[in-house]
mmCIF file of C-alpha atoms in Angstrom:
data_model
loop_
_atom_site.group_PDB
_atom_site.id
_atom_site.type_symbol
_atom_site.label_atom_id
_atom_site.label_comp_id
_atom_site.label_asym_id
_atom_site.label_seq_id
_atom_site.Cartn_x
_atom_site.Cartn_y
_atom_site.Cartn_z
ATOM 1 C CA MET A 1 119.160 30.422 135.894
ATOM 2 C CA ASN A 2 122.817 30.247 134.955
ATOM 3 C CA LYS A 3 123.611 33.573 136.563
ATOM 4 C CA ARG A 4 121.707 32.942 139.742
ATOM 5 C CA PRO A 5 124.424 31.311 141.879
ATOM 6 C CA THR A 6 126.744 34.260 141.221
ATOM 7 C CA ILE A 7 124.049 36.816 141.950
ATOM 8 C CA ILE A 8 122.965 35.049 145.089
ATOM 9 C CA LEU A 9 126.523 34.943 146.383
ATOM 10 C CA CYS A 10 126.308 38.679 146.838
ATOM 11 C CA VAL A 11 123.403 38.852 149.228
ATOM 12 C CA LEU A 12 124.410 36.453 151.946
ATOM 13 C CA GLY A 13 127.970 37.626 151.567
ATOM 14 C CA ALA A 14 126.625 40.950 152.715
ATOM 15 C CA VAL A 15 124.616 39.305 155.447
ATOM 16 C CA LEU A 16 127.483 37.172 156.647
ATOM 17 C CA ALA A 17 129.749 40.170 156.684
ATOM 18 C CA LEU A 18 127.662 41.347 159.592
ATOM 19 C CA THR A 19 128.396 38.255 161.642
ATOM 20 C CA THR A 20 132.002 39.219 162.381
ATOM 21 C CA ALA A 21 131.070 42.219 164.459
ATOM 22 C CA CYS A 22 127.584 41.208 165.555
ATOM 23 C CA GLY A 23 128.776 37.931 167.006
ATOM 24 C CA GLN A 24 130.669 39.915 169.618
ATOM 25 C CA ALA A 25 127.584 41.815 170.718
ATOM 26 C CA ARG A 26 125.250 40.777 173.472
ATOM 27 C CA ALA A 27 121.910 39.274 172.448
ATOM 28 C CA GLY A 28 119.636 41.950 171.037
ATOM 29 C CA ASN A 29 122.350 44.533 170.440
ATOM 30 C CA ALA A 30 121.989 46.367 167.148
ATOM 31 C CA VAL A 31 124.700 47.289 164.696
ATOM 32 C CA PRO A 32 124.453 50.519 162.666
ATOM 33 C CA LYS A 33 121.332 51.226 160.637
ATOM 34 C CA GLY A 34 120.620 53.068 157.398
ATOM 35 C CA ASP A 35 123.645 54.696 155.768
ATOM 36 C CA ASP A 36 126.013 53.390 158.449
ATOM 37 C CA ALA A 37 124.802 49.810 158.012
ATOM 38 C CA ALA A 38 125.182 50.047 154.241
ATOM 39 C CA ALA A 39 128.739 51.307 154.612
ATOM 40 C CA TYR A 40 129.550 48.648 157.188
ATOM 41 C CA VAL A 41 128.224 45.847 154.970
ATOM 42 C CA GLY A 42 130.156 47.240 152.015
ATOM 43 C CA THR A 43 133.513 47.072 153.799
ATOM 44 C CA LYS A 44 133.060 43.374 154.645
ATOM 45 C CA PHE A 45 131.283 42.388 151.438
ATOM 46 C CA GLU A 46 134.025 40.703 149.413
ATOM 47 C CA ALA A 47 135.615 38.678 152.194
ATOM 48 C CA ALA A 48 132.465 36.684 153.001
ATOM 49 C CA MET A 49 131.034 36.358 149.490
ATOM 50 C CA ASN A 50 131.348 32.617 149.045
ATOM 51 C CA LYS A 51 129.207 31.834 152.070
ATOM 52 C CA LEU A 52 125.883 32.213 150.296
ATOM 53 C CA GLN A 53 126.428 29.247 148.028
ATOM 54 C CA ASP A 54 127.396 27.218 151.089
ATOM 55 C CA THR A 55 124.344 28.166 153.120
ATOM 56 C CA ILE A 56 121.659 27.800 150.459
ATOM 57 C CA GLY A 57 122.842 25.676 147.556
ATOM 58 C CA ASP A 58 125.460 23.504 149.200
ATOM 59 C CA GLN A 59 123.811 22.552 152.482
ATOM 60 C CA ARG A 60 123.733 18.780 152.750
ATOM 61 C CA ASP A 61 121.574 16.314 154.678
ATOM 62 C CA VAL A 62 119.011 18.976 155.563
ATOM 63 C CA THR A 63 115.267 19.433 155.514
ATOM 64 C CA SER A 64 113.586 22.710 154.650
ATOM 65 C CA GLU A 65 110.173 24.295 154.281
ATOM 66 C CA SER A 66 108.942 27.254 152.292
ATOM 67 C CA GLY A 67 105.592 29.000 152.198
ATOM 68 C CA ALA A 68 104.103 31.339 149.621
ATOM 69 C CA TYR A 69 101.106 33.612 150.100
ATOM 70 C CA PHE A 70 100.131 36.289 147.615
ATOM 71 C CA ARG A 71 96.793 38.100 147.532
ATOM 72 C CA PHE A 72 95.671 40.610 144.904
ATOM 73 C CA ASP A 73 92.272 42.012 145.883
ATOM 74 C CA GLU A 74 90.130 38.857 146.218
ATOM 75 C CA GLN A 75 92.447 36.545 144.259
ATOM 76 C CA TYR A 76 95.087 34.654 146.175
ATOM 77 C CA ILE A 77 97.490 31.728 146.221
ATOM 78 C CA ARG A 78 98.783 29.928 149.289
ATOM 79 C CA SER A 79 101.173 27.004 148.999
ATOM 80 C CA THR A 80 103.970 25.179 150.775
ATOM 81 C CA ILE A 81 107.013 23.167 149.744
ATOM 82 C CA SER A 82 108.694 20.750 152.139
ATOM 83 C CA SER A 83 111.960 19.201 151.017
ATOM 84 C CA ALA A 84 114.836 16.985 152.035
ATOM 85 C CA ARG A 85 118.256 16.199 150.598
ATOM 86 C CA ALA A 86 120.453 13.447 151.966
ATOM 87 C CA GLY A 87 123.176 10.943 151.164
ATOM 88 C CA SER A 88 126.103 10.716 148.771
ATOM 89 C CA PRO A 89 125.350 10.619 145.930
ATOM 90 C CA GLU A 90 122.577 12.911 147.071
ATOM 91 C CA SER A 91 118.885 12.057 146.913
ATOM 92 C CA ARG A 92 116.329 14.872 146.886
ATOM 93 C CA VAL A 93 112.589 15.132 147.400
ATOM 94 C CA SER A 94 110.294 18.160 147.343
ATOM 95 C CA ARG A 95 106.604 17.984 148.212
ATOM 96 C CA HIS A 96 104.383 20.757 146.839
ATOM 97 C CA ARG A 97 101.005 21.463 148.437
ATOM 98 C CA SER A 98 98.378 24.109 147.761
ATOM 99 C CA GLN A 99 96.709 25.337 150.940
ATOM 100 C CA LYS A 100 93.866 26.694 148.819
ATOM 101 C CA ASN A 101 93.083 23.396 147.072
ATOM 102 C CA PRO A 102 94.185 20.217 148.901
ATOM 103 C CA ASP A 103 93.886 18.231 145.655
ATOM 104 C CA ASP A 104 96.631 20.370 144.102
ATOM 105 C CA SER A 105 99.705 18.422 145.170
ATOM 106 C CA ILE A 106 102.747 16.869 143.522
ATOM 107 C CA ASP A 107 105.979 15.324 144.781
ATOM 108 C CA TRP A 108 109.282 15.385 142.876
ATOM 109 C CA TYR A 109 111.856 12.744 143.798
ATOM 110 C CA THR A 110 115.413 12.425 142.465
ATOM 111 C CA PRO A 111 117.314 9.387 143.787
ATOM 112 C CA GLY A 112 121.045 9.782 144.151
ATOM 113 C CA ASP A 113 121.767 6.742 142.007
ATOM 114 C CA GLY A 114 120.723 6.156 138.429
ATOM 115 C CA THR A 115 119.575 8.432 135.614
ATOM 116 C CA VAL A 116 115.863 8.608 136.427
ATOM 117 C CA GLU A 117 113.734 10.901 138.604
ATOM 118 C CA TYR A 118 110.079 10.620 139.601
ATOM 119 C CA ALA A 119 106.862 12.543 140.141
ATOM 120 C CA TYR A 120 103.985 11.453 142.356
ATOM 121 C CA LEU A 121 100.747 12.967 141.066
ATOM 122 C CA GLY A 122 98.073 14.452 143.309
ATOM 123 C CA PRO A 123 94.397 14.429 142.238
ATOM 124 C CA VAL A 124 94.606 17.608 140.122
ATOM 125 C CA TYR A 125 97.305 15.990 137.958
ATOM 126 C CA LYS A 126 95.890 12.459 137.566
ATOM 127 C CA SER A 127 95.122 13.106 133.891
ATOM 128 C CA LEU A 128 98.845 13.391 133.134
ATOM 129 C CA ALA A 129 99.435 9.634 133.372
ATOM 130 C CA PRO A 130 97.511 6.385 133.860
ATOM 131 C CA THR A 131 99.456 5.617 137.058
ATOM 132 C CA PRO A 132 100.089 7.609 140.282
ATOM 133 C CA TRP A 133 103.843 7.690 139.615
ATOM 134 C CA VAL A 134 105.781 8.903 136.578
ATOM 135 C CA SER A 135 109.473 8.341 135.865
ATOM 136 C CA MET A 136 111.572 10.490 133.512
ATOM 137 C CA PRO A 137 115.212 11.245 132.662
ATOM 138 C CA LYS A 138 116.985 13.303 135.329
ATOM 139 C CA SER A 139 117.214 17.034 134.708
ATOM 140 C CA GLU A 140 120.836 17.979 134.147
ATOM 141 C CA ALA A 141 120.201 21.557 135.325
ATOM 142 C CA GLY A 142 118.904 20.217 138.625
ATOM 143 C CA LEU A 143 122.162 18.370 139.139
ATOM 144 C CA THR A 144 124.580 21.136 138.191
ATOM 145 C CA ILE A 145 122.771 24.366 139.152
ATOM 146 C CA PRO A 146 121.779 24.335 142.844
ATOM 147 C CA CYS A 147 118.996 26.880 142.469
ATOM 148 C CA ALA A 148 117.341 24.896 139.677
ATOM 149 C CA TRP A 149 116.054 22.489 142.330
ATOM 150 C CA SER A 150 112.494 23.219 143.443
ATOM 151 C CA GLY A 151 113.307 22.471 147.079
ATOM 152 C CA ILE A 152 115.324 25.673 147.474
ATOM 153 C CA ILE A 153 114.078 27.787 144.580
ATOM 154 C CA THR A 154 112.050 30.067 146.852
ATOM 155 C CA ALA A 155 115.127 30.886 148.926
ATOM 156 C CA CYS A 156 117.175 31.492 145.794
ATOM 157 C CA LYS A 157 114.632 33.869 144.295
ATOM 158 C CA MET A 158 114.289 35.829 147.521
ATOM 159 C CA ALA A 159 118.065 36.049 147.881
ATOM 160 C CA ASP A 160 118.281 37.146 144.236
ATOM 161 C CA ALA A 161 115.780 39.951 144.871
ATOM 162 C CA ILE A 162 117.763 41.109 147.907
ATOM 163 C CA ALA A 163 121.047 41.050 145.979
ATOM 164 C CA VAL A 164 119.706 42.995 143.000
ATOM 165 C CA SER A 165 118.074 45.534 145.312
ATOM 166 C CA TYR A 166 121.258 45.923 147.378
ATOM 167 C CA ASN A 167 123.402 46.408 144.280
ATOM 168 C CA ALA A 168 121.030 49.129 143.083
ATOM 169 C CA ASP A 169 120.752 50.913 146.433
ATOM 170 C CA LYS A 170 122.862 50.109 149.496
ATOM 171 C CA LYS A 171 120.338 51.929 151.675
ATOM 172 C CA ILE A 172 117.871 49.029 151.523
ATOM 173 C CA VAL A 173 119.798 47.605 154.506
ATOM 174 C CA LYS A 174 117.858 48.850 157.516
ATOM 175 C CA GLY A 175 119.678 47.176 160.365
ATOM 176 C CA ALA A 176 121.111 44.060 161.911
ATOM 177 C CA LYS A 177 121.178 42.682 165.406
ATOM 178 C CA SER A 178 122.542 39.790 167.385
ATOM 179 C CA LEU A 179 120.112 37.241 168.795
ATOM 180 C CA PRO A 180 120.405 34.572 171.497
ATOM 181 C CA GLU A 181 122.818 31.702 170.783
ATOM 182 C CA ASN A 182 125.000 33.992 168.647
ATOM 183 C CA ARG A 183 122.502 34.102 165.801
ATOM 184 C CA ILE A 184 122.279 37.135 163.503
ATOM 185 C CA GLU A 185 119.288 38.880 161.951
ATOM 186 C CA LEU A 186 119.437 41.336 159.056
ATOM 187 C CA THR A 187 116.510 43.473 157.947
ATOM 188 C CA ALA A 188 116.126 45.162 154.576
ATOM 189 C CA ALA A 189 113.449 46.982 152.587
ATOM 190 C CA VAL A 190 113.300 45.366 149.138
ATOM 191 C CA PRO A 191 111.255 47.350 146.587
ATOM 192 C CA PHE A 192 108.152 45.479 145.484
ATOM 193 C CA GLY A 193 109.257 46.051 141.896
ATOM 194 C CA LYS A 194 112.324 43.880 142.510
ATOM 195 C CA PHE A 195 110.127 41.168 144.035
ATOM 196 C CA ILE A 196 108.239 41.106 140.723
ATOM 197 C CA GLU A 197 111.291 41.497 138.492
ATOM 198 C CA ARG A 198 113.171 38.599 140.129
ATOM 199 C CA ARG A 199 110.047 36.405 139.932
ATOM 200 C CA VAL A 200 109.779 35.515 143.591
ATOM 201 C CA GLU A 201 106.208 34.913 142.516
ATOM 202 C CA VAL A 202 105.385 34.548 138.831
ATOM 203 C CA LEU A 203 102.346 36.768 138.392
ATOM 204 C CA PRO A 204 99.912 36.788 135.446
ATOM 205 C CA SER A 205 99.944 39.818 133.168
ATOM 206 C CA LYS A 206 96.488 40.934 134.320
ATOM 207 C CA ILE A 207 97.987 41.521 137.776
ATOM 208 C CA THR A 208 101.364 42.950 136.768
ATOM 209 C CA GLY A 209 99.578 45.325 134.391
ATOM 210 C CA ALA A 210 97.564 46.745 137.280
ATOM 211 C CA ILE A 211 100.599 47.443 139.484
ATOM 212 C CA THR A 212 101.562 51.116 139.343
ATOM 213 C CA ASP A 213 105.075 52.553 139.422
ATOM 214 C CA GLU A 214 104.361 53.929 142.877
ATOM 215 C CA MET A 215 103.354 50.477 144.128
ATOM 216 C CA LYS A 216 106.618 49.059 142.779
ATOM 217 C CA LYS A 217 108.497 51.417 145.100
ATOM 218 C CA ALA A 218 106.691 50.089 148.171
ATOM 219 C CA PRO A 219 108.988 48.271 150.616
ATOM 220 C CA VAL A 220 108.804 44.543 151.178
ATOM 221 C CA LEU A 221 110.120 43.984 154.701
ATOM 222 C CA THR A 222 112.782 41.299 154.394
ATOM 223 C CA THR A 223 114.445 39.464 157.260
ATOM 224 C CA VAL A 224 117.428 37.141 156.900
ATOM 225 C CA SER A 225 118.396 35.046 159.917
ATOM 226 C CA LEU A 226 121.710 33.216 160.317
ATOM 227 C CA ASN A 227 122.849 30.544 162.732
ATOM 228 C CA ALA A 228 125.946 30.998 164.876
ATOM 229 C CA ASP A 229 128.077 29.098 162.349
ATOM 230 C CA GLY A 230 127.022 31.458 159.534
ATOM 231 C CA THR A 231 124.595 29.051 157.876
ATOM 232 C CA LEU A 232 121.247 30.340 156.694
ATOM 233 C CA ASN A 233 118.354 29.749 159.036
ATOM 234 C CA GLN A 234 115.471 31.655 157.455
ATOM 235 C CA ILE A 235 114.460 34.299 154.911
ATOM 236 C CA VAL A 236 111.093 36.046 155.199
ATOM 237 C CA MET A 237 109.475 38.647 152.921
ATOM 238 C CA ASP A 238 106.321 40.405 154.122
ATOM 239 C CA ALA A 239 104.276 43.340 152.787
ATOM 240 C CA LYS A 240 100.889 45.001 152.525
ATOM 241 C CA ILE A 241 100.579 47.406 149.585
ATOM 242 C CA GLU A 242 97.768 49.593 148.281
ATOM 243 C CA GLY A 243 97.530 51.635 145.097
ATOM 244 C CA GLY A 244 95.596 52.083 141.891
ATOM 245 C CA GLY A 245 92.447 50.955 143.658
ATOM 246 C CA HIS A 246 94.005 47.579 144.527
ATOM 247 C CA LYS A 247 95.266 45.846 147.652
ATOM 248 C CA ILE A 248 98.201 43.437 147.760
ATOM 249 C CA GLU A 249 99.316 41.273 150.636
ATOM 250 C CA LEU A 250 102.252 38.867 150.545
ATOM 251 C CA ARG A 251 104.318 36.660 152.802
ATOM 252 C CA TYR A 252 107.113 34.368 151.613
ATOM 253 C CA ASP A 253 109.103 32.269 154.022
ATOM 254 C CA PHE A 254 111.975 29.797 153.615
ATOM 255 C CA ARG A 255 113.720 28.035 156.478
ATOM 256 C CA PHE A 256 115.956 25.065 157.107
ATOM 257 C CA THR A 257 114.213 22.787 159.573
ATOM 258 C CA GLY A 258 116.553 19.982 160.554
ATOM 259 C CA LYS A 259 118.649 16.972 159.638
ATOM 260 C CA ALA A 260 117.621 14.784 156.692
ATOM 261 C CA THR A 261 118.228 11.063 156.382
ATOM 262 C CA ALA A 262 117.393 8.330 153.886
ATOM 263 C CA GLN A 263 114.119 7.811 155.770
ATOM 264 C CA ASP A 264 112.904 11.174 154.445
ATOM 265 C CA MET A 265 112.890 9.802 150.899
ATOM 266 C CA PRO A 266 109.764 8.162 149.463
ATOM 267 C CA LYS A 267 109.459 4.430 148.868
ATOM 268 C CA LEU A 268 108.900 3.621 145.213
ATOM 269 C CA PRO A 269 105.957 1.359 144.358
ATOM 270 C CA ASP A 270 105.841 -1.679 142.138
ATOM 271 C CA ALA A 271 106.831 -0.941 138.525
ATOM 272 C CA SER A 272 103.207 -1.429 137.446
ATOM 273 C CA GLN A 273 102.370 1.809 139.277
ATOM 274 C CA ILE A 274 104.940 3.872 137.379
ATOM 275 C CA THR A 275 104.451 5.366 133.905
ATOM 276 C CA VAL A 276 107.816 5.581 132.137
ATOM 277 C CA LEU A 277 108.632 8.690 130.085
ATOM 278 C CA PRO A 278 111.515 7.316 128.026
ATOM 279 C CA ASP A 279 113.184 10.441 126.655
ATOM 280 C CA LYS A 280 113.439 14.235 126.759
ATOM 281 C CA ALA A 281 110.616 14.713 124.236
ATOM 282 C CA ALA A 282 108.197 12.737 126.404
ATOM 283 C CA LYS A 283 109.361 14.620 129.484
ATOM 284 C CA ASP A 284 108.928 18.002 127.763
ATOM 285 C CA ASP A 285 105.389 17.043 126.766
ATOM 286 C CA PHE A 286 104.634 16.013 130.349
ATOM 287 C CA ASN A 287 105.993 19.308 131.690
ATOM 288 C CA ARG A 288 103.958 21.277 129.145
ATOM 289 C CA ARG A 289 100.742 19.547 130.171
ATOM 290 C CA PHE A 290 101.631 19.930 133.841
ATOM 291 C CA ALA A 291 102.111 23.695 133.382
ATOM 292 C CA GLU A 292 98.709 23.950 131.673
ATOM 293 C CA LEU A 293 96.991 22.253 134.600
ATOM 294 C CA LYS A 294 98.981 24.354 137.050
ATOM 295 C CA GLY A 295 97.979 27.525 135.206
ATOM 296 C CA VAL A 296 101.498 28.850 134.628
#
């Protein structure tokens, strides 16, 4: 994770580079595509680099939502994460829900003050503690590395895949256009192999082992939308892939949804409803057992 903020800086830097010219165009006007778009992005790349960190990792007092859908033949996952971050010092909450199994849910809450964070356990995870809530020492990585936070990790992984793909082949940029209200939209074709490599979805070996080299070359249509002020609005990755006798379908979506306030944070219950994990060893054991139940 340590390299992620630097890597991610590259992709939206490229995207934001497009805003300078596109913002002057009328709604719906396209800027160059293919080789011309790649060259155009390249000339503006360095000047706008720092914007990515601002638009993903450093947005404040915002709510966001992300969705994940991945199907391999008849096996599939479908889940959502809704999140909010607000205040100074900042409080954060992310709510994870499986659309396949409503009992598979967990909330992670990090108050701005203090040294403790919390988890609220859905039915699938009730065996992890005798109470609905668990408290544990705050994760240092979550405080110092923006993309370590689960509320924006989907966006970070998608941006990482775009950046790595762009650095390998500038021609993945397929076009950009201006939209109403001076918004910008960039489209790119990210190789499915980069989607796997950058762990946008962490797939089991029985699936990755069945994916052929030809399937890894298949394009994942990727759309990045920016607001008029250059802040990220949405990233979407979408694909249908066939090969080796298998069918794959995927759609990943992250978007900022509005303004967050203290009211978006959960209310903690009475202390009797909270199991205290006193140290890192207890927290590591909890996380290990959580991963076993989650199947990762």
